[in-house]
Amino acid sequence: MRILADENIHAGIVAWLRANGEDIVHVADGPSAMTNEVLLARARDQKRILMTDDKDFGELILHQRLCTCGVILMRLGGASLSGRIARLQAVWPLVAAKQPGHFIVIGNQNIRVRPILNPH
């Protein structure tokens, strides 16, 4: 899977995904201070799924209908890095099966998958 990780995604999660064979670019490795719209456009132009913990992307994609290849929204507040990675490991087969073209919210106890009406 091709992923663009927002700067708010911990480098340890990025490393875990790379170790598991995912093609992931971490925004924190390059110039920062991108707006959410620019980040979303970058992911779309590179045909990458955006991984973030910023719920503002729900508004941009689901309500404003900005184009995207897909989003993975991490809502694992309070979990340690090892807890976040364990949660990802548990749900990753479902995430991988549903991308691209979906808005996936990964919570501590649940996972929600919603098709995006205008995937690109």
PDB file of N, CA and C in Angstrom, residues 23-115:
ATOM      1  N   ASP A  23       4.844   0.964   1.410  1.00  0.00           N
ATOM      2  CA  ASP A  23       5.537   2.075   0.761  1.00  0.00           C
ATOM      3  C   ASP A  23       5.015   3.355   1.409  1.00  0.00           C
ATOM      4  N   ILE A  24       5.772   3.882   2.367  1.00  0.00           N
ATOM      5  CA  ILE A  24       5.277   5.004   3.167  1.00  0.00           C
ATOM      6  C   ILE A  24       6.254   6.173   3.142  1.00  0.00           C
ATOM      7  N   VAL A  25       5.715   7.372   2.941  1.00  0.00           N
ATOM      8  CA  VAL A  25       6.470   8.618   3.002  1.00  0.00           C
ATOM      9  C   VAL A  25       5.959   9.362   4.224  1.00  0.00           C
ATOM     10  N   HIS A  26       6.882   9.834   5.053  1.00  0.00           N
ATOM     11  CA  HIS A  26       6.502  10.550   6.275  1.00  0.00           C
ATOM     12  C   HIS A  26       6.728  12.040   6.050  1.00  0.00           C
ATOM     13  N   VAL A  27       5.681  12.833   6.191  1.00  0.00           N
ATOM     14  CA  VAL A  27       5.771  14.273   5.983  1.00  0.00           C
ATOM     15  C   VAL A  27       6.815  14.890   6.899  1.00  0.00           C
ATOM     16  N   ALA A  28       6.993  14.345   8.092  1.00  0.00           N
ATOM     17  CA  ALA A  28       7.963  14.887   9.051  1.00  0.00           C
ATOM     18  C   ALA A  28       9.398  14.807   8.529  1.00  0.00           C
ATOM     19  N   ASP A  29       9.643  13.984   7.517  1.00  0.00           N
ATOM     20  CA  ASP A  29      10.991  13.865   6.948  1.00  0.00           C
ATOM     21  C   ASP A  29      11.325  14.985   5.976  1.00  0.00           C
ATOM     22  N   GLY A  30      10.342  15.820   5.638  1.00  0.00           N
ATOM     23  CA  GLY A  30      10.573  16.883   4.664  1.00  0.00           C
ATOM     24  C   GLY A  30      10.127  18.222   5.210  1.00  0.00           C
ATOM     25  N   PRO A  31       9.914  19.179   4.306  1.00  0.00           N
ATOM     26  CA  PRO A  31       9.468  20.504   4.746  1.00  0.00           C
ATOM     27  C   PRO A  31       8.096  20.404   5.423  1.00  0.00           C
ATOM     28  N   SER A  32       7.914  21.171   6.488  1.00  0.00           N
ATOM     29  CA  SER A  32       6.648  21.114   7.208  1.00  0.00           C
ATOM     30  C   SER A  32       5.810  22.345   6.902  1.00  0.00           C
ATOM     31  N   ALA A  33       4.807  22.542   7.703  1.00  0.00           N
ATOM     32  CA  ALA A  33       3.905  23.695   7.612  1.00  0.00           C
ATOM     33  C   ALA A  33       3.009  23.641   6.378  1.00  0.00           C
ATOM     34  N   MET A  34       2.604  22.451   5.963  1.00  0.00           N
ATOM     35  CA  MET A  34       1.635  22.316   4.885  1.00  0.00           C
ATOM     36  C   MET A  34       0.233  22.423   5.459  1.00  0.00           C
ATOM     37  N   THR A  35      -0.645  23.068   4.727  1.00  0.00           N
ATOM     38  CA  THR A  35      -2.049  23.068   5.149  1.00  0.00           C
ATOM     39  C   THR A  35      -2.630  21.681   4.898  1.00  0.00           C
ATOM     40  N   ASN A  36      -3.744  21.401   5.523  1.00  0.00           N
ATOM     41  CA  ASN A  36      -4.399  20.102   5.309  1.00  0.00           C
ATOM     42  C   ASN A  36      -4.781  19.912   3.848  1.00  0.00           C
ATOM     43  N   GLU A  37      -5.223  20.971   3.209  1.00  0.00           N
ATOM     44  CA  GLU A  37      -5.603  20.874   1.799  1.00  0.00           C
ATOM     45  C   GLU A  37      -4.399  20.538   0.919  1.00  0.00           C
ATOM     46  N   VAL A  38      -3.255  21.154   1.197  1.00  0.00           N
ATOM     47  CA  VAL A  38      -2.041  20.867   0.427  1.00  0.00           C
ATOM     48  C   VAL A  38      -1.583  19.431   0.681  1.00  0.00           C
ATOM     49  N   LEU A  39      -1.648  19.001   1.920  1.00  0.00           N
ATOM     50  CA  LEU A  39      -1.270  17.623   2.255  1.00  0.00           C
ATOM     51  C   LEU A  39      -2.171  16.630   1.541  1.00  0.00           C
ATOM     52  N   LEU A  40      -3.449  16.882   1.539  1.00  0.00           N
ATOM     53  CA  LEU A  40      -4.401  16.007   0.861  1.00  0.00           C
ATOM     54  C   LEU A  40      -4.144  15.973  -0.641  1.00  0.00           C
ATOM     55  N   ALA A  41      -3.851  17.115  -1.230  1.00  0.00           N
ATOM     56  CA  ALA A  41      -3.543  17.177  -2.661  1.00  0.00           C
ATOM     57  C   ALA A  41      -2.249  16.424  -2.969  1.00  0.00           C
ATOM     58  N   ARG A  42      -1.261  16.553  -2.092  1.00  0.00           N
ATOM     59  CA  ARG A  42       0.004  15.831  -2.288  1.00  0.00           C
ATOM     60  C   ARG A  42      -0.232  14.322  -2.269  1.00  0.00           C
ATOM     61  N   ALA A  43      -1.011  13.861  -1.316  1.00  0.00           N
ATOM     62  CA  ALA A  43      -1.320  12.426  -1.241  1.00  0.00           C
ATOM     63  C   ALA A  43      -2.048  11.979  -2.513  1.00  0.00           C
ATOM     64  N   ARG A  44      -3.026  12.757  -2.944  1.00  0.00           N
ATOM     65  CA  ARG A  44      -3.786  12.418  -4.144  1.00  0.00           C
ATOM     66  C   ARG A  44      -2.880  12.389  -5.372  1.00  0.00           C
ATOM     67  N   ASP A  45      -2.041  13.422  -5.542  1.00  0.00           N
ATOM     68  CA  ASP A  45      -1.161  13.503  -6.710  1.00  0.00           C
ATOM     69  C   ASP A  45      -0.165  12.355  -6.751  1.00  0.00           C
ATOM     70  N   GLN A  46       0.263  11.884  -5.579  1.00  0.00           N
ATOM     71  CA  GLN A  46       1.211  10.771  -5.507  1.00  0.00           C
ATOM     72  C   GLN A  46       0.511   9.412  -5.435  1.00  0.00           C
ATOM     73  N   LYS A  47      -0.835   9.442  -5.508  1.00  0.00           N
ATOM     74  CA  LYS A  47      -1.649   8.217  -5.429  1.00  0.00           C
ATOM     75  C   LYS A  47      -1.347   7.440  -4.146  1.00  0.00           C
ATOM     76  N   ARG A  48      -1.342   8.198  -3.037  1.00  0.00           N
ATOM     77  CA  ARG A  48      -1.085   7.626  -1.724  1.00  0.00           C
ATOM     78  C   ARG A  48      -2.304   7.804  -0.829  1.00  0.00           C
ATOM     79  N   ILE A  49      -2.464   6.901   0.086  1.00  0.00           N
ATOM     80  CA  ILE A  49      -3.497   6.987   1.109  1.00  0.00           C
ATOM     81  C   ILE A  49      -2.924   7.828   2.241  1.00  0.00           C
ATOM     82  N   LEU A  50      -3.693   8.769   2.727  1.00  0.00           N
ATOM     83  CA  LEU A  50      -3.235   9.637   3.801  1.00  0.00           C
ATOM     84  C   LEU A  50      -3.477   8.973   5.149  1.00  0.00           C
ATOM     85  N   MET A  51      -2.447   8.905   5.979  1.00  0.00           N
ATOM     86  CA  MET A  51      -2.580   8.428   7.356  1.00  0.00           C
ATOM     87  C   MET A  51      -2.377   9.618   8.270  1.00  0.00           C
ATOM     88  N   THR A  52      -3.318   9.835   9.180  1.00  0.00           N
ATOM     89  CA  THR A  52      -3.279  11.013  10.042  1.00  0.00           C
ATOM     90  C   THR A  52      -3.976  10.724  11.361  1.00  0.00           C
ATOM     91  N   ASP A  53      -3.793  11.626  12.328  1.00  0.00           N
ATOM     92  CA  ASP A  53      -4.633  11.571  13.522  1.00  0.00           C
ATOM     93  C   ASP A  53      -5.428  12.874  13.662  1.00  0.00           C
ATOM     94  N   ASP A  54      -5.487  13.630  12.572  1.00  0.00           N
ATOM     95  CA  ASP A  54      -6.192  14.912  12.527  1.00  0.00           C
ATOM     96  C   ASP A  54      -7.600  14.694  11.974  1.00  0.00           C
ATOM     97  N   LYS A  55      -8.598  14.816  12.836  1.00  0.00           N
ATOM     98  CA  LYS A  55      -9.963  14.540  12.391  1.00  0.00           C
ATOM     99  C   LYS A  55     -10.533  15.624  11.484  1.00  0.00           C
ATOM    100  N   ASP A  56      -9.806  16.727  11.275  1.00  0.00           N
ATOM    101  CA  ASP A  56     -10.252  17.744  10.316  1.00  0.00           C
ATOM    102  C   ASP A  56     -10.373  17.174   8.901  1.00  0.00           C
ATOM    103  N   PHE A  57      -9.654  16.113   8.601  1.00  0.00           N
ATOM    104  CA  PHE A  57      -9.728  15.512   7.269  1.00  0.00           C
ATOM    105  C   PHE A  57     -11.103  14.917   6.999  1.00  0.00           C
ATOM    106  N   GLY A  58     -11.821  14.529   8.036  1.00  0.00           N
ATOM    107  CA  GLY A  58     -13.189  14.059   7.856  1.00  0.00           C
ATOM    108  C   GLY A  58     -14.060  15.139   7.248  1.00  0.00           C
ATOM    109  N   GLU A  59     -13.915  16.361   7.736  1.00  0.00           N
ATOM    110  CA  GLU A  59     -14.666  17.494   7.187  1.00  0.00           C
ATOM    111  C   GLU A  59     -14.286  17.738   5.727  1.00  0.00           C
ATOM    112  N   LEU A  60     -12.993  17.722   5.426  1.00  0.00           N
ATOM    113  CA  LEU A  60     -12.533  18.010   4.065  1.00  0.00           C
ATOM    114  C   LEU A  60     -13.005  16.965   3.060  1.00  0.00           C
ATOM    115  N   ILE A  61     -13.008  15.717   3.461  1.00  0.00           N
ATOM    116  CA  ILE A  61     -13.306  14.637   2.524  1.00  0.00           C
ATOM    117  C   ILE A  61     -14.783  14.262   2.519  1.00  0.00           C
ATOM    118  N   LEU A  62     -15.340  14.067   3.683  1.00  0.00           N
ATOM    119  CA  LEU A  62     -16.712  13.572   3.755  1.00  0.00           C
ATOM    120  C   LEU A  62     -17.748  14.675   3.574  1.00  0.00           C
ATOM    121  N   HIS A  63     -17.425  15.912   3.956  1.00  0.00           N
ATOM    122  CA  HIS A  63     -18.394  16.993   3.831  1.00  0.00           C
ATOM    123  C   HIS A  63     -18.089  17.944   2.673  1.00  0.00           C
ATOM    124  N   GLN A  64     -16.821  18.333   2.529  1.00  0.00           N
ATOM    125  CA  GLN A  64     -16.459  19.223   1.425  1.00  0.00           C
ATOM    126  C   GLN A  64     -16.179  18.447   0.141  1.00  0.00           C
ATOM    127  N   ARG A  65     -16.071  17.140   0.262  1.00  0.00           N
ATOM    128  CA  ARG A  65     -15.897  16.229  -0.873  1.00  0.00           C
ATOM    129  C   ARG A  65     -14.616  16.476  -1.678  1.00  0.00           C
ATOM    130  N   LEU A  66     -13.526  16.843  -0.983  1.00  0.00           N
ATOM    131  CA  LEU A  66     -12.244  16.957  -1.667  1.00  0.00           C
ATOM    132  C   LEU A  66     -11.786  15.559  -2.071  1.00  0.00           C
ATOM    133  N   CYS A  67     -11.116  15.477  -3.193  1.00  0.00           N
ATOM    134  CA  CYS A  67     -10.710  14.180  -3.741  1.00  0.00           C
ATOM    135  C   CYS A  67      -9.535  13.585  -2.970  1.00  0.00           C
ATOM    136  N   THR A  68      -9.563  12.272  -2.837  1.00  0.00           N
ATOM    137  CA  THR A  68      -8.501  11.551  -2.142  1.00  0.00           C
ATOM    138  C   THR A  68      -8.480  10.103  -2.615  1.00  0.00           C
ATOM    139  N   CYS A  69      -7.348   9.455  -2.408  1.00  0.00           N
ATOM    140  CA  CYS A  69      -7.243   8.015  -2.678  1.00  0.00           C
ATOM    141  C   CYS A  69      -7.732   7.199  -1.493  1.00  0.00           C
ATOM    142  N   GLY A  70      -7.793   7.825  -0.327  1.00  0.00           N
ATOM    143  CA  GLY A  70      -8.228   7.150   0.888  1.00  0.00           C
ATOM    144  C   GLY A  70      -7.561   7.782   2.092  1.00  0.00           C
ATOM    145  N   VAL A  71      -8.138   7.505   3.258  1.00  0.00           N
ATOM    146  CA  VAL A  71      -7.618   8.053   4.511  1.00  0.00           C
ATOM    147  C   VAL A  71      -7.680   6.981   5.581  1.00  0.00           C
ATOM    148  N   ILE A  72      -6.628   6.942   6.393  1.00  0.00           N
ATOM    149  CA  ILE A  72      -6.609   6.135   7.612  1.00  0.00           C
ATOM    150  C   ILE A  72      -6.465   7.133   8.751  1.00  0.00           C
ATOM    151  N   LEU A  73      -7.521   7.275   9.539  1.00  0.00           N
ATOM    152  CA  LEU A  73      -7.541   8.212  10.659  1.00  0.00           C
ATOM    153  C   LEU A  73      -7.318   7.435  11.949  1.00  0.00           C
ATOM    154  N   MET A  74      -6.218   7.738  12.608  1.00  0.00           N
ATOM    155  CA  MET A  74      -5.860   7.079  13.868  1.00  0.00           C
ATOM    156  C   MET A  74      -6.498   7.836  15.024  1.00  0.00           C
ATOM    157  N   ARG A  75      -7.370   7.187  15.766  1.00  0.00           N
ATOM    158  CA  ARG A  75      -8.015   7.787  16.929  1.00  0.00           C
ATOM    159  C   ARG A  75      -7.683   6.932  18.145  1.00  0.00           C
ATOM    160  N   LEU A  76      -6.419   6.895  18.490  1.00  0.00           N
ATOM    161  CA  LEU A  76      -5.922   6.025  19.559  1.00  0.00           C
ATOM    162  C   LEU A  76      -5.401   6.862  20.719  1.00  0.00           C
ATOM    163  N   GLY A  77      -6.142   7.881  21.080  1.00  0.00           N
ATOM    164  CA  GLY A  77      -5.730   8.778  22.144  1.00  0.00           C
ATOM    165  C   GLY A  77      -5.386   8.039  23.427  1.00  0.00           C
ATOM    166  N   GLY A  78      -4.301   8.443  24.032  1.00  0.00           N
ATOM    167  CA  GLY A  78      -3.878   7.874  25.300  1.00  0.00           C
ATOM    168  C   GLY A  78      -3.088   6.579  25.198  1.00  0.00           C
ATOM    169  N   ALA A  79      -3.081   5.956  24.024  1.00  0.00           N
ATOM    170  CA  ALA A  79      -2.349   4.692  23.874  1.00  0.00           C
ATOM    171  C   ALA A  79      -0.856   4.970  23.722  1.00  0.00           C
ATOM    172  N   SER A  80      -0.045   4.119  24.307  1.00  0.00           N
ATOM    173  CA  SER A  80       1.408   4.219  24.147  1.00  0.00           C
ATOM    174  C   SER A  80       1.778   3.850  22.714  1.00  0.00           C
ATOM    175  N   LEU A  81       3.012   4.107  22.343  1.00  0.00           N
ATOM    176  CA  LEU A  81       3.462   3.733  21.009  1.00  0.00           C
ATOM    177  C   LEU A  81       3.306   2.231  20.797  1.00  0.00           C
ATOM    178  N   SER A  82       3.714   1.435  21.769  1.00  0.00           N
ATOM    179  CA  SER A  82       3.590  -0.017  21.607  1.00  0.00           C
ATOM    180  C   SER A  82       2.117  -0.425  21.523  1.00  0.00           C
ATOM    181  N   GLY A  83       1.245   0.266  22.257  1.00  0.00           N
ATOM    182  CA  GLY A  83      -0.185  -0.006  22.174  1.00  0.00           C
ATOM    183  C   GLY A  83      -0.755   0.359  20.817  1.00  0.00           C
ATOM    184  N   ARG A  84      -0.296   1.463  20.241  1.00  0.00           N
ATOM    185  CA  ARG A  84      -0.753   1.882  18.912  1.00  0.00           C
ATOM    186  C   ARG A  84      -0.312   0.875  17.849  1.00  0.00           C
ATOM    187  N   ILE A  85       0.934   0.438  17.955  1.00  0.00           N
ATOM    188  CA  ILE A  85       1.437  -0.537  16.987  1.00  0.00           C
ATOM    189  C   ILE A  85       0.699  -1.864  17.141  1.00  0.00           C
ATOM    190  N   ALA A  86       0.437  -2.289  18.367  1.00  0.00           N
ATOM    191  CA  ALA A  86      -0.320  -3.525  18.586  1.00  0.00           C
ATOM    192  C   ALA A  86      -1.711  -3.415  17.985  1.00  0.00           C
ATOM    193  N   ARG A  87      -2.345  -2.259  18.140  1.00  0.00           N
ATOM    194  CA  ARG A  87      -3.685  -2.059  17.565  1.00  0.00           C
ATOM    195  C   ARG A  87      -3.612  -2.100  16.045  1.00  0.00           C
ATOM    196  N   LEU A  88      -2.628  -1.439  15.458  1.00  0.00           N
ATOM    197  CA  LEU A  88      -2.457  -1.490  14.000  1.00  0.00           C
ATOM    198  C   LEU A  88      -2.233  -2.915  13.519  1.00  0.00           C
ATOM    199  N   GLN A  89      -1.389  -3.635  14.232  1.00  0.00           N
ATOM    200  CA  GLN A  89      -1.111  -5.014  13.851  1.00  0.00           C
ATOM    201  C   GLN A  89      -2.393  -5.844  13.857  1.00  0.00           C
ATOM    202  N   ALA A  90      -3.266  -5.610  14.818  1.00  0.00           N
ATOM    203  CA  ALA A  90      -4.514  -6.365  14.928  1.00  0.00           C
ATOM    204  C   ALA A  90      -5.489  -6.057  13.795  1.00  0.00           C
ATOM    205  N   VAL A  91      -5.526  -4.809  13.344  1.00  0.00           N
ATOM    206  CA  VAL A  91      -6.529  -4.420  12.341  1.00  0.00           C
ATOM    207  C   VAL A  91      -5.967  -4.270  10.931  1.00  0.00           C
ATOM    208  N   TRP A  92      -4.651  -4.353  10.768  1.00  0.00           N
ATOM    209  CA  TRP A  92      -4.059  -4.071   9.466  1.00  0.00           C
ATOM    210  C   TRP A  92      -4.603  -4.941   8.332  1.00  0.00           C
ATOM    211  N   PRO A  93      -4.872  -6.227   8.538  1.00  0.00           N
ATOM    212  CA  PRO A  93      -5.441  -7.001   7.419  1.00  0.00           C
ATOM    213  C   PRO A  93      -6.756  -6.403   6.898  1.00  0.00           C
ATOM    214  N   LEU A  94      -7.607  -5.919   7.777  1.00  0.00           N
ATOM    215  CA  LEU A  94      -8.854  -5.287   7.347  1.00  0.00           C
ATOM    216  C   LEU A  94      -8.572  -3.967   6.640  1.00  0.00           C
ATOM    217  N   VAL A  95      -7.666  -3.172   7.174  1.00  0.00           N
ATOM    218  CA  VAL A  95      -7.310  -1.890   6.560  1.00  0.00           C
ATOM    219  C   VAL A  95      -6.781  -2.124   5.147  1.00  0.00           C
ATOM    220  N   ALA A  96      -5.858  -3.053   5.013  1.00  0.00           N
ATOM    221  CA  ALA A  96      -5.262  -3.331   3.703  1.00  0.00           C
ATOM    222  C   ALA A  96      -6.299  -3.838   2.711  1.00  0.00           C
ATOM    223  N   ALA A  97      -7.270  -4.590   3.179  1.00  0.00           N
ATOM    224  CA  ALA A  97      -8.313  -5.126   2.300  1.00  0.00           C
ATOM    225  C   ALA A  97      -9.281  -4.043   1.834  1.00  0.00           C
ATOM    226  N   LYS A  98      -9.450  -2.995   2.607  1.00  0.00           N
ATOM    227  CA  LYS A  98     -10.435  -1.961   2.290  1.00  0.00           C
ATOM    228  C   LYS A  98      -9.862  -0.760   1.547  1.00  0.00           C
ATOM    229  N   GLN A  99      -8.554  -0.599   1.503  1.00  0.00           N
ATOM    230  CA  GLN A  99      -7.982   0.552   0.815  1.00  0.00           C
ATOM    231  C   GLN A  99      -7.661   0.166  -0.614  1.00  0.00           C
ATOM    232  N   PRO A 100      -7.674   1.060  -1.556  1.00  0.00           N
ATOM    233  CA  PRO A 100      -7.975   2.480  -1.486  1.00  0.00           C
ATOM    234  C   PRO A 100      -9.478   2.747  -1.573  1.00  0.00           C
ATOM    235  N   GLY A 101      -9.817   4.040  -1.538  1.00  0.00           N
ATOM    236  CA  GLY A 101     -11.196   4.461  -1.729  1.00  0.00           C
ATOM    237  C   GLY A 101     -12.070   4.450  -0.494  1.00  0.00           C
ATOM    238  N   HIS A 102     -11.448   4.362   0.687  1.00  0.00           N
ATOM    239  CA  HIS A 102     -12.217   4.345   1.926  1.00  0.00           C
ATOM    240  C   HIS A 102     -11.642   5.330   2.947  1.00  0.00           C
ATOM    241  N   PHE A 103     -12.519   5.772   3.823  1.00  0.00           N
ATOM    242  CA  PHE A 103     -12.130   6.574   4.979  1.00  0.00           C
ATOM    243  C   PHE A 103     -12.233   5.623   6.163  1.00  0.00           C
ATOM    244  N   ILE A 104     -11.093   5.261   6.722  1.00  0.00           N
ATOM    245  CA  ILE A 104     -11.042   4.272   7.803  1.00  0.00           C
ATOM    246  C   ILE A 104     -10.639   4.971   9.091  1.00  0.00           C
ATOM    247  N   VAL A 105     -11.430   4.766  10.123  1.00  0.00           N
ATOM    248  CA  VAL A 105     -11.127   5.316  11.442  1.00  0.00           C
ATOM    249  C   VAL A 105     -10.769   4.148  12.348  1.00  0.00           C
ATOM    250  N   ILE A 106      -9.545   4.178  12.873  1.00  0.00           N
ATOM    251  CA  ILE A 106      -9.079   3.134  13.786  1.00  0.00           C
ATOM    252  C   ILE A 106      -9.138   3.683  15.199  1.00  0.00           C
ATOM    253  N   GLY A 107     -10.031   3.130  16.010  1.00  0.00           N
ATOM    254  CA  GLY A 107     -10.164   3.525  17.401  1.00  0.00           C
ATOM    255  C   GLY A 107      -9.584   2.466  18.315  1.00  0.00           C
ATOM    256  N   ASN A 108      -9.582   2.763  19.592  1.00  0.00           N
ATOM    257  CA  ASN A 108      -9.050   1.811  20.575  1.00  0.00           C
ATOM    258  C   ASN A 108      -9.872   0.531  20.627  1.00  0.00           C
ATOM    259  N   GLN A 109     -11.170   0.642  20.413  1.00  0.00           N
ATOM    260  CA  GLN A 109     -12.049  -0.527  20.537  1.00  0.00           C
ATOM    261  C   GLN A 109     -12.748  -0.915  19.242  1.00  0.00           C
ATOM    262  N   ASN A 110     -12.744  -0.035  18.254  1.00  0.00           N
ATOM    263  CA  ASN A 110     -13.470  -0.340  17.029  1.00  0.00           C
ATOM    264  C   ASN A 110     -12.735   0.186  15.811  1.00  0.00           C
ATOM    265  N   ILE A 111     -13.256  -0.179  14.670  1.00  0.00           N
ATOM    266  CA  ILE A 111     -12.749   0.329  13.397  1.00  0.00           C
ATOM    267  C   ILE A 111     -13.974   0.620  12.538  1.00  0.00           C
ATOM    268  N   ARG A 112     -14.000   1.797  11.938  1.00  0.00           N
ATOM    269  CA  ARG A 112     -15.106   2.176  11.064  1.00  0.00           C
ATOM    270  C   ARG A 112     -14.568   2.363   9.652  1.00  0.00           C
ATOM    271  N   VAL A 113     -15.299   1.824   8.698  1.00  0.00           N
ATOM    272  CA  VAL A 113     -14.897   1.895   7.300  1.00  0.00           C
ATOM    273  C   VAL A 113     -16.045   2.524   6.517  1.00  0.00           C
ATOM    274  N   ARG A 114     -15.731   3.598   5.821  1.00  0.00           N
ATOM    275  CA  ARG A 114     -16.748   4.293   5.034  1.00  0.00           C
ATOM    276  C   ARG A 114     -16.207   4.519   3.622  1.00  0.00           C
ATOM    277  N   PRO A 115     -16.959   4.116   2.602  1.00  0.00           N
ATOM    278  CA  PRO A 115     -16.498   4.393   1.241  1.00  0.00           C
ATOM    279  C   PRO A 115     -16.479   5.901   0.981  1.00  0.00           C
TER     280      PRO A 115
END
